[in-house]
Structures are given as C-alpha cells and as structure tokens.
GROMACS .gro file of N, CA and C in nm:
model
  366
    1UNK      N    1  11.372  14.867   8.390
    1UNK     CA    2  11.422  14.742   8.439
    1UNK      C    3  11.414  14.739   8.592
    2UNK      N    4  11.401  14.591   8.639
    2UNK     CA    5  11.387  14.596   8.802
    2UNK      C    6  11.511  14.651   8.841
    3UNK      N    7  11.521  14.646   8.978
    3UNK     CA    8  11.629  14.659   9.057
    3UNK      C    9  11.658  14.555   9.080
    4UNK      N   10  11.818  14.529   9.128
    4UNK     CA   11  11.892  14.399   9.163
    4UNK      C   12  11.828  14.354   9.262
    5UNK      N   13  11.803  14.298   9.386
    5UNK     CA   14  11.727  14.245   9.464
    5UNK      C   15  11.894  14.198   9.551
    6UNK      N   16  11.879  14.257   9.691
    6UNK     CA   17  12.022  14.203   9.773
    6UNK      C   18  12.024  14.088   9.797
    7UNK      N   19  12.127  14.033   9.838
    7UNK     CA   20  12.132  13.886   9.896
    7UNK      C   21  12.055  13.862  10.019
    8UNK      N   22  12.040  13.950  10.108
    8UNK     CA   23  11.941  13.923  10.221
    8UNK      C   24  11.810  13.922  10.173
    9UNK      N   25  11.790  14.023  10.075
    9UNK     CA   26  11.611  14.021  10.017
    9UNK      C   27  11.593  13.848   9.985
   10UNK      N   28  11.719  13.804   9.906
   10UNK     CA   29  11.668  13.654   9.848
   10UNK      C   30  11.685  13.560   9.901
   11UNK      N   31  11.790  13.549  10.003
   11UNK     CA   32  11.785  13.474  10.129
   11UNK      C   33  11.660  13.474  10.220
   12UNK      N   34  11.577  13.570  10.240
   12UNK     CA   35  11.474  13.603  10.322
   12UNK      C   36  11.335  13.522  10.220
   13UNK      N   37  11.336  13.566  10.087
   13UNK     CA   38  11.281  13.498   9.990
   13UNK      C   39  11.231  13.383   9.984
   14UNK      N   40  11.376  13.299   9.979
   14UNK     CA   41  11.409  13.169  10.002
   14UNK      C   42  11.320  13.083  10.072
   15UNK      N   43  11.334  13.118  10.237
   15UNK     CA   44  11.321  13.106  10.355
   15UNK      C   45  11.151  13.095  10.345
   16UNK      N   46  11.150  13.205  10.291
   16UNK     CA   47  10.943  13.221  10.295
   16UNK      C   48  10.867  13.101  10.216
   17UNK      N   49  10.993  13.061  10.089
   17UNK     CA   50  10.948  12.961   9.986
   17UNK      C   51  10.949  12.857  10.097
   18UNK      N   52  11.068  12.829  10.155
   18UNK     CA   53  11.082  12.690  10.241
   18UNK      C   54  10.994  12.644  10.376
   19UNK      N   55  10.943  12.761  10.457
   19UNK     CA   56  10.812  12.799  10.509
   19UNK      C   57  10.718  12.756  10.446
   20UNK      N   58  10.648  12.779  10.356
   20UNK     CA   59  10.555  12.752  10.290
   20UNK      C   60  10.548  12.628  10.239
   21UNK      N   61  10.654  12.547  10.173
   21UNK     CA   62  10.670  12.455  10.159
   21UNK      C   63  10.644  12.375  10.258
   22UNK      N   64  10.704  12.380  10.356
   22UNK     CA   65  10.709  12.277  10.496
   22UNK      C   66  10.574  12.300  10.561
   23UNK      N   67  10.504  12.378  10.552
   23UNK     CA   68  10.347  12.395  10.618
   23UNK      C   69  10.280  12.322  10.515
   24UNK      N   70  10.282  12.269  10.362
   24UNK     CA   71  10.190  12.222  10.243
   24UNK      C   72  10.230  12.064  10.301
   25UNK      N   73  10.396  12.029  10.299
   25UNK     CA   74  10.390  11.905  10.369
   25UNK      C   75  10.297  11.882  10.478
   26UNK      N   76  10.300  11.986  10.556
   26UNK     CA   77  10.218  11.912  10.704
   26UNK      C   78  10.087  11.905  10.707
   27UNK      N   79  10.009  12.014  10.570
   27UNK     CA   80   9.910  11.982  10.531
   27UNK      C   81   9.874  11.827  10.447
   28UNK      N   82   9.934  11.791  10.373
   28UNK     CA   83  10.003  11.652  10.294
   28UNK      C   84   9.998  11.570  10.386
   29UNK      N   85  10.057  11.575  10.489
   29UNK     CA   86  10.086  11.473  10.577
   29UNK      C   87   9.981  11.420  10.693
   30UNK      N   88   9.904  11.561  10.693
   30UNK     CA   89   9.761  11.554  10.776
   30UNK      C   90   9.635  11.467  10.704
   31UNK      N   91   9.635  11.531  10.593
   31UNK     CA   92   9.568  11.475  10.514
   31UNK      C   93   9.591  11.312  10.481
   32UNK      N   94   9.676  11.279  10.459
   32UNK     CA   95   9.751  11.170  10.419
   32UNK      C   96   9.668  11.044  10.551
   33UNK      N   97   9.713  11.095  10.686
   33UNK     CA   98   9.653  11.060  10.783
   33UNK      C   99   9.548  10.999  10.782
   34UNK      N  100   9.474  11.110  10.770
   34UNK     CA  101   9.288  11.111  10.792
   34UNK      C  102   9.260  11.038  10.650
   35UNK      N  103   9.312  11.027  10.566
   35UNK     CA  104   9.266  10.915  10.476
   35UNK      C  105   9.269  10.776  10.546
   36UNK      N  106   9.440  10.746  10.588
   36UNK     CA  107   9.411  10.609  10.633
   36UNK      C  108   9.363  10.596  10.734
   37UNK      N  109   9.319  10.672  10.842
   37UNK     CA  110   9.267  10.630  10.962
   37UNK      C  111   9.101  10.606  10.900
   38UNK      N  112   9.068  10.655  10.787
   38UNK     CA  113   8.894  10.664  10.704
   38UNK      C  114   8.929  10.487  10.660
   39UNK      N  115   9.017  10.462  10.637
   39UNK     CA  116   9.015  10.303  10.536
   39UNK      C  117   9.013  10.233  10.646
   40UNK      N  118   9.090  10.246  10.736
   40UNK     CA  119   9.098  10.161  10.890
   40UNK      C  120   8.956  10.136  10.955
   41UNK      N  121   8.899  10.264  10.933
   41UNK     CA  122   8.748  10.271  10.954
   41UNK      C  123   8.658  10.187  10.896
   42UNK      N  124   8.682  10.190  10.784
   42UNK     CA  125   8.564  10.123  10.698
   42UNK      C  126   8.603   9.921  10.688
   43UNK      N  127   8.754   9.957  10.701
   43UNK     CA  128   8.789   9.813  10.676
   43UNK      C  129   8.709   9.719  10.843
   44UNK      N  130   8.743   9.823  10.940
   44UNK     CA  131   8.690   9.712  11.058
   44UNK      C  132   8.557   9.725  11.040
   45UNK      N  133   8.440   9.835  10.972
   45UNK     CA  134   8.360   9.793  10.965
   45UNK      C  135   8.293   9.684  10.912
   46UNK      N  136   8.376   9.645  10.802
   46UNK     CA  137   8.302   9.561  10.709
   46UNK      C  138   8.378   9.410  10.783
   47UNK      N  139   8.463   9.420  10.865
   47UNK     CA  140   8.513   9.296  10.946
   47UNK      C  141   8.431   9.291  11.075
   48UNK      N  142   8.353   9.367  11.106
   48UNK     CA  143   8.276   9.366  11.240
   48UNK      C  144   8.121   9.296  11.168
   49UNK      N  145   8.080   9.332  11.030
   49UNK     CA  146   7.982   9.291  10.969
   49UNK      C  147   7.993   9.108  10.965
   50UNK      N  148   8.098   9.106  10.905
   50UNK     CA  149   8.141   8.997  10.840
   50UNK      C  150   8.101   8.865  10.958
   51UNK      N  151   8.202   8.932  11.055
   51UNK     CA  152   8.198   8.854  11.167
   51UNK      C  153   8.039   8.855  11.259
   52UNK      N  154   7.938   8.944  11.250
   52UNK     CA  155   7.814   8.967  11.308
   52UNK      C  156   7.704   8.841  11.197
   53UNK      N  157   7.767   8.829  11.055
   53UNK     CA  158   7.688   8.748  11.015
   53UNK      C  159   7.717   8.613  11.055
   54UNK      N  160   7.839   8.570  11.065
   54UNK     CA  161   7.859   8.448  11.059
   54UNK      C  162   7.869   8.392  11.212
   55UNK      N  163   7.856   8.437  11.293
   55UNK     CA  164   7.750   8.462  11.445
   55UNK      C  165   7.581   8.403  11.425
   56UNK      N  166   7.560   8.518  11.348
   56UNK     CA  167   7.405   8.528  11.320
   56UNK      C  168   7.347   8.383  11.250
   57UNK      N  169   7.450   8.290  11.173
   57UNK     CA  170   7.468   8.206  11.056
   57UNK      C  171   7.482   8.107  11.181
   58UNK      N  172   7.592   8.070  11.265
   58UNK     CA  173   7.599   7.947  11.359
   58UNK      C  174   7.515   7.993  11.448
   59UNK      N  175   7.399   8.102  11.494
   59UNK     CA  176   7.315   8.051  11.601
   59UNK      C  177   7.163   7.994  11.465
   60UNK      N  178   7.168   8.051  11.399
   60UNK     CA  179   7.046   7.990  11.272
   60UNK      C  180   7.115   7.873  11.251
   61UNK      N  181   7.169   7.786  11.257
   61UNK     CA  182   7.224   7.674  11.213
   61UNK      C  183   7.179   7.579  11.394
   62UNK      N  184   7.238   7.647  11.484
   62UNK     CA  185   7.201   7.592  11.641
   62UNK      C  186   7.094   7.579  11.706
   63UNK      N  187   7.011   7.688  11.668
   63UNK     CA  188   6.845   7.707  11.657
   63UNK      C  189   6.885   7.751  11.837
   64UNK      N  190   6.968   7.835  11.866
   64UNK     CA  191   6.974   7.890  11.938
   64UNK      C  192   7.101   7.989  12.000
   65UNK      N  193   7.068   8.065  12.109
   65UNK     CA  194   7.182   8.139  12.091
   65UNK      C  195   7.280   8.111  12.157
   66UNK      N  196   7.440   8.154  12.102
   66UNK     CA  197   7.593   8.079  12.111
   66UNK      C  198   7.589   8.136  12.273
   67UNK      N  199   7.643   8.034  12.337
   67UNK     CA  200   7.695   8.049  12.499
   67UNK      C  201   7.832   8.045  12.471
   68UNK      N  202   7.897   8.031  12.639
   68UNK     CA  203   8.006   8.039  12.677
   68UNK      C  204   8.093   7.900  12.608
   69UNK      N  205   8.158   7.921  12.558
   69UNK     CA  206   8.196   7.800  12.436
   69UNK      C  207   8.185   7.729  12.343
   70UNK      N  208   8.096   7.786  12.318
   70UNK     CA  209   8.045   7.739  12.166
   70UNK      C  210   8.140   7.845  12.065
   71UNK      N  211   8.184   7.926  12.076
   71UNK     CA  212   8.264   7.978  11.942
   71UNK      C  213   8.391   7.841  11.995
   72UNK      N  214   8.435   7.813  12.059
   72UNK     CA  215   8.592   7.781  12.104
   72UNK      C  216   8.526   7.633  12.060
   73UNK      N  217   8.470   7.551  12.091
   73UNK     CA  218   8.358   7.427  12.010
   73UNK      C  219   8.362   7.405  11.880
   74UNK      N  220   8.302   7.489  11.815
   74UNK     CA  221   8.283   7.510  11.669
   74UNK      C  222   8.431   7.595  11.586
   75UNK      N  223   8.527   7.635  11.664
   75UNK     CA  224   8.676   7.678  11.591
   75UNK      C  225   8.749   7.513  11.586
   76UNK      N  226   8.721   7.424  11.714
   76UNK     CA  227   8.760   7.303  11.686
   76UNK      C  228   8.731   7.211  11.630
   77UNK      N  229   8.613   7.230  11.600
   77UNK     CA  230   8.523   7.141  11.503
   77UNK      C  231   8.544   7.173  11.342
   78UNK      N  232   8.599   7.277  11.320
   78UNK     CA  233   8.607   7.353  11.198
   78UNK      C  234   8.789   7.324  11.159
   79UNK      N  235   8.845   7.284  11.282
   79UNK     CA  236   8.985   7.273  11.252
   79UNK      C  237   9.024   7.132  11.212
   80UNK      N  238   8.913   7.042  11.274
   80UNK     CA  239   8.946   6.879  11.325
   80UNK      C  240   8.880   6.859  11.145
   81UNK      N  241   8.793   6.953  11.087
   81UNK     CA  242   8.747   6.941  10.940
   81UNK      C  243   8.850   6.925  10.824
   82UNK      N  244   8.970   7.070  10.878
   82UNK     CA  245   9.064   7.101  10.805
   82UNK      C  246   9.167   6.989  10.788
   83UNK      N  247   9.197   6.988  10.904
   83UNK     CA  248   9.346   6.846  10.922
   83UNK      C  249   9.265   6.729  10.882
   84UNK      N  250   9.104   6.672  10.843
   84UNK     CA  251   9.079   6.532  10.793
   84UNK      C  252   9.063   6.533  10.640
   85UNK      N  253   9.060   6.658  10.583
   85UNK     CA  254   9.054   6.670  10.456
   85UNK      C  255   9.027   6.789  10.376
   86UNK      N  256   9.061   6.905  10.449
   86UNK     CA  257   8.991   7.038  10.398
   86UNK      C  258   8.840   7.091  10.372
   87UNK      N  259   8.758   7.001  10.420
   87UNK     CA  260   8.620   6.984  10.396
   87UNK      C  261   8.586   7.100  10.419
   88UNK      N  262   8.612   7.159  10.518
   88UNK     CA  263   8.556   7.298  10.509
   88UNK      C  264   8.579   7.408  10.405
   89UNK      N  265   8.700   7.394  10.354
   89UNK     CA  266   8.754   7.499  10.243
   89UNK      C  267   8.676   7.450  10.113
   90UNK      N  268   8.681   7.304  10.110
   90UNK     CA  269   8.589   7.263   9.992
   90UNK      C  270   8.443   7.304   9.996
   91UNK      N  271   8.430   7.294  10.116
   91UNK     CA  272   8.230   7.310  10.186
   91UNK      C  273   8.180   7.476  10.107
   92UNK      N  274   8.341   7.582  10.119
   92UNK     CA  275   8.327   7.689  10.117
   92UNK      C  276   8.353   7.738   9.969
   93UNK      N  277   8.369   7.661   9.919
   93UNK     CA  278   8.379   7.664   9.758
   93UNK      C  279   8.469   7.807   9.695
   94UNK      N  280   8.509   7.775   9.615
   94UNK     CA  281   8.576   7.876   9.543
   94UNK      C  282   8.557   8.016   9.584
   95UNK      N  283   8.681   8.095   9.588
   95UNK     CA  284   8.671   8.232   9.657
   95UNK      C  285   8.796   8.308   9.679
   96UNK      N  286   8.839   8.429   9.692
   96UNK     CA  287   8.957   8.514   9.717
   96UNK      C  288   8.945   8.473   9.838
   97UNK      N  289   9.119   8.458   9.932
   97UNK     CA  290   9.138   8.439  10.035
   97UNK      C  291   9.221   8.550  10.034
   98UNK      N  292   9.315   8.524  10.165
   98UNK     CA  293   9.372   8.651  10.197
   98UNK      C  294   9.506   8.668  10.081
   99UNK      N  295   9.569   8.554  10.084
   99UNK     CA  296   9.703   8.519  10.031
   99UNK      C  297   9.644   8.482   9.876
  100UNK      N  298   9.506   8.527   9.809
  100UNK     CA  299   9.483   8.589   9.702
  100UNK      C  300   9.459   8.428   9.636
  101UNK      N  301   9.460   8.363   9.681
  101UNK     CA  302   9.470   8.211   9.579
  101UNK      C  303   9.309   8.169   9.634
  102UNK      N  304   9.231   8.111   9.568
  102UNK     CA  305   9.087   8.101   9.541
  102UNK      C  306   9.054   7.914   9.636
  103UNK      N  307   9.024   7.865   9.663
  103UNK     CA  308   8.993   7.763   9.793
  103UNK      C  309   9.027   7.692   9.677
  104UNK      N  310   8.966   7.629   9.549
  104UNK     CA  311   8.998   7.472   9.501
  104UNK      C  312   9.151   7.516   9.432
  105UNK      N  313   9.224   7.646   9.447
  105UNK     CA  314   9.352   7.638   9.378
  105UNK      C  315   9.412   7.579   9.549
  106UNK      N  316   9.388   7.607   9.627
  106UNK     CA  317   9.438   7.588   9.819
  106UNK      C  318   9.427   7.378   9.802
  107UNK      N  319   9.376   7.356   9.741
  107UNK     CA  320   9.311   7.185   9.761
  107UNK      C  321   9.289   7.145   9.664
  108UNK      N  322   9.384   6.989   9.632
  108UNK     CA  323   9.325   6.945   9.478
  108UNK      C  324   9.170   6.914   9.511
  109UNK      N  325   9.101   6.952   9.351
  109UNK     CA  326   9.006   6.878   9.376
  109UNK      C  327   9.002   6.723   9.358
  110UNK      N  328   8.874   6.649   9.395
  110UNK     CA  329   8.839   6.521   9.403
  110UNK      C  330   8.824   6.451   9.254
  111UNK      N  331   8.869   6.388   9.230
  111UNK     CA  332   8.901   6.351   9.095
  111UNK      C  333   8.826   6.193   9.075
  112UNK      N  334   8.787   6.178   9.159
  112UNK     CA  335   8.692   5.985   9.145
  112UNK      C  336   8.484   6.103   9.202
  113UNK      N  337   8.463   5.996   9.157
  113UNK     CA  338   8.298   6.025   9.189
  113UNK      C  339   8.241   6.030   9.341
  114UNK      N  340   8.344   5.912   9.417
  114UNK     CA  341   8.299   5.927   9.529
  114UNK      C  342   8.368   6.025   9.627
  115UNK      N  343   8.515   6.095   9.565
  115UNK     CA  344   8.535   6.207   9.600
  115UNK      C  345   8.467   6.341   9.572
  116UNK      N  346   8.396   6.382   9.507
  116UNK     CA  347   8.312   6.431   9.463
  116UNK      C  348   8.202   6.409   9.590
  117UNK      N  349   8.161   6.338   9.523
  117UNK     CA  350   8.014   6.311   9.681
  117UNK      C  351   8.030   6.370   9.818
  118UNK      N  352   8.170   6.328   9.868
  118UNK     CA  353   8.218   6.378   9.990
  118UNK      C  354   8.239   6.525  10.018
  119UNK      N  355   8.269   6.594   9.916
  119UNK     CA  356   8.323   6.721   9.912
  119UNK      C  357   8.162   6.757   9.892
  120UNK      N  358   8.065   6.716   9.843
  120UNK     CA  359   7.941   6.832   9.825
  120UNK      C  360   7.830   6.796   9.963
  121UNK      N  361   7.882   6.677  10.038
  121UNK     CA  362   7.816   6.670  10.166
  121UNK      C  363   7.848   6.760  10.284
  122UNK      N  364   7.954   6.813  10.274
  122UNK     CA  365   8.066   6.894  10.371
  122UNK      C  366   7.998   7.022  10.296
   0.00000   0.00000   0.00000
C-alpha cells in the first residue's frame, strides 16, 4: 500500500494543479484572441472588397473616374431616392440586410401596375 502523502506534499500538489491550470487558461485565452482578431481580418476584407466594387460599379456607370465629391453627390442622390419612395431598396431587390429582414419585407410592395413599372425603372 502507498504511503499517506503529508499535508504539505498535497497542498504543494494542489498548487502545481492550479499552475497548470491557469497557464491552459492563458493558453485558451491566447488562442481565443488570435481567432477573433483572424474574423476581424477577413470580415474587413470582404468589406474593403465590397466597397472596391461598388466604386468600380459608380465609375462604370460615370464612364469615368469618381473625383472630389462625387461619393458625397451620389450618397445624396441615393438618400433624396430613399425619403421619395425607397426606390433604391426596391432598385436593389430582395436580400439579407444587416437587421436580417430582406428589402421587399423593409417596403410594401407596389400593388397597382403602375406601381410596379416605377419600382422596375429605379
């Protein structure tokens, strides 16, 4: 049979368990890190894309390239759309937004023919 093991042996024991423990957290916690700083990564990439196309999209639409006010131009032109009828959200047709609700659940649709017409000219 073993020997009893003193109270300092298992106090000392203890201590080594709780050591070890607290270094696996900080491994955990490192790790934990470098994951989200990897999603942070990838998320602005695909928001730096996003935003490089739709750049790329209003100078192919301008047949030339955006100067000094033309984004601040075309954010007001895109707003003066919103407040006359949502035309743009309609223009942009069905889709996940941020707040998860899809553009024609955001806007009734047009329910006469010539509402209809309007919404597929926009």
């Amino acid at each position: 049979m073993a020997a009893k093991r003193t109270l300092e042996e298992r106090i000392a024991d203890e201590a080594r368990k709780e050591t070890e423990a607290m270094e696996r957290a900080k491994q955990f916690a490192a790790k934990k890190k470098q994951l989200e700083k990897r999603k942070k990564e990838e998320d602005r990439k695909k928001r730096t894309k996003r935003l490089i196309e739709c750049g790329a999209v209003a100078e192919s639409v301008l047949g030339r390239p955006l100067v000094d006010g033309d984004a601040t131009r075309l954010m007001n032109f895109l707003n003066l759309q919103e407040r006359n009828g949502n035309y743009y959200t309609r223009a942009m047709g069905p889709g996940d937004t941020e707040d998860g609700k899809t553009g024609l659940e955001k806007t009734e649709k047009p329910d006469d023919e010539a509402g209809m017409r309007d919404a597929e000219r926009m």
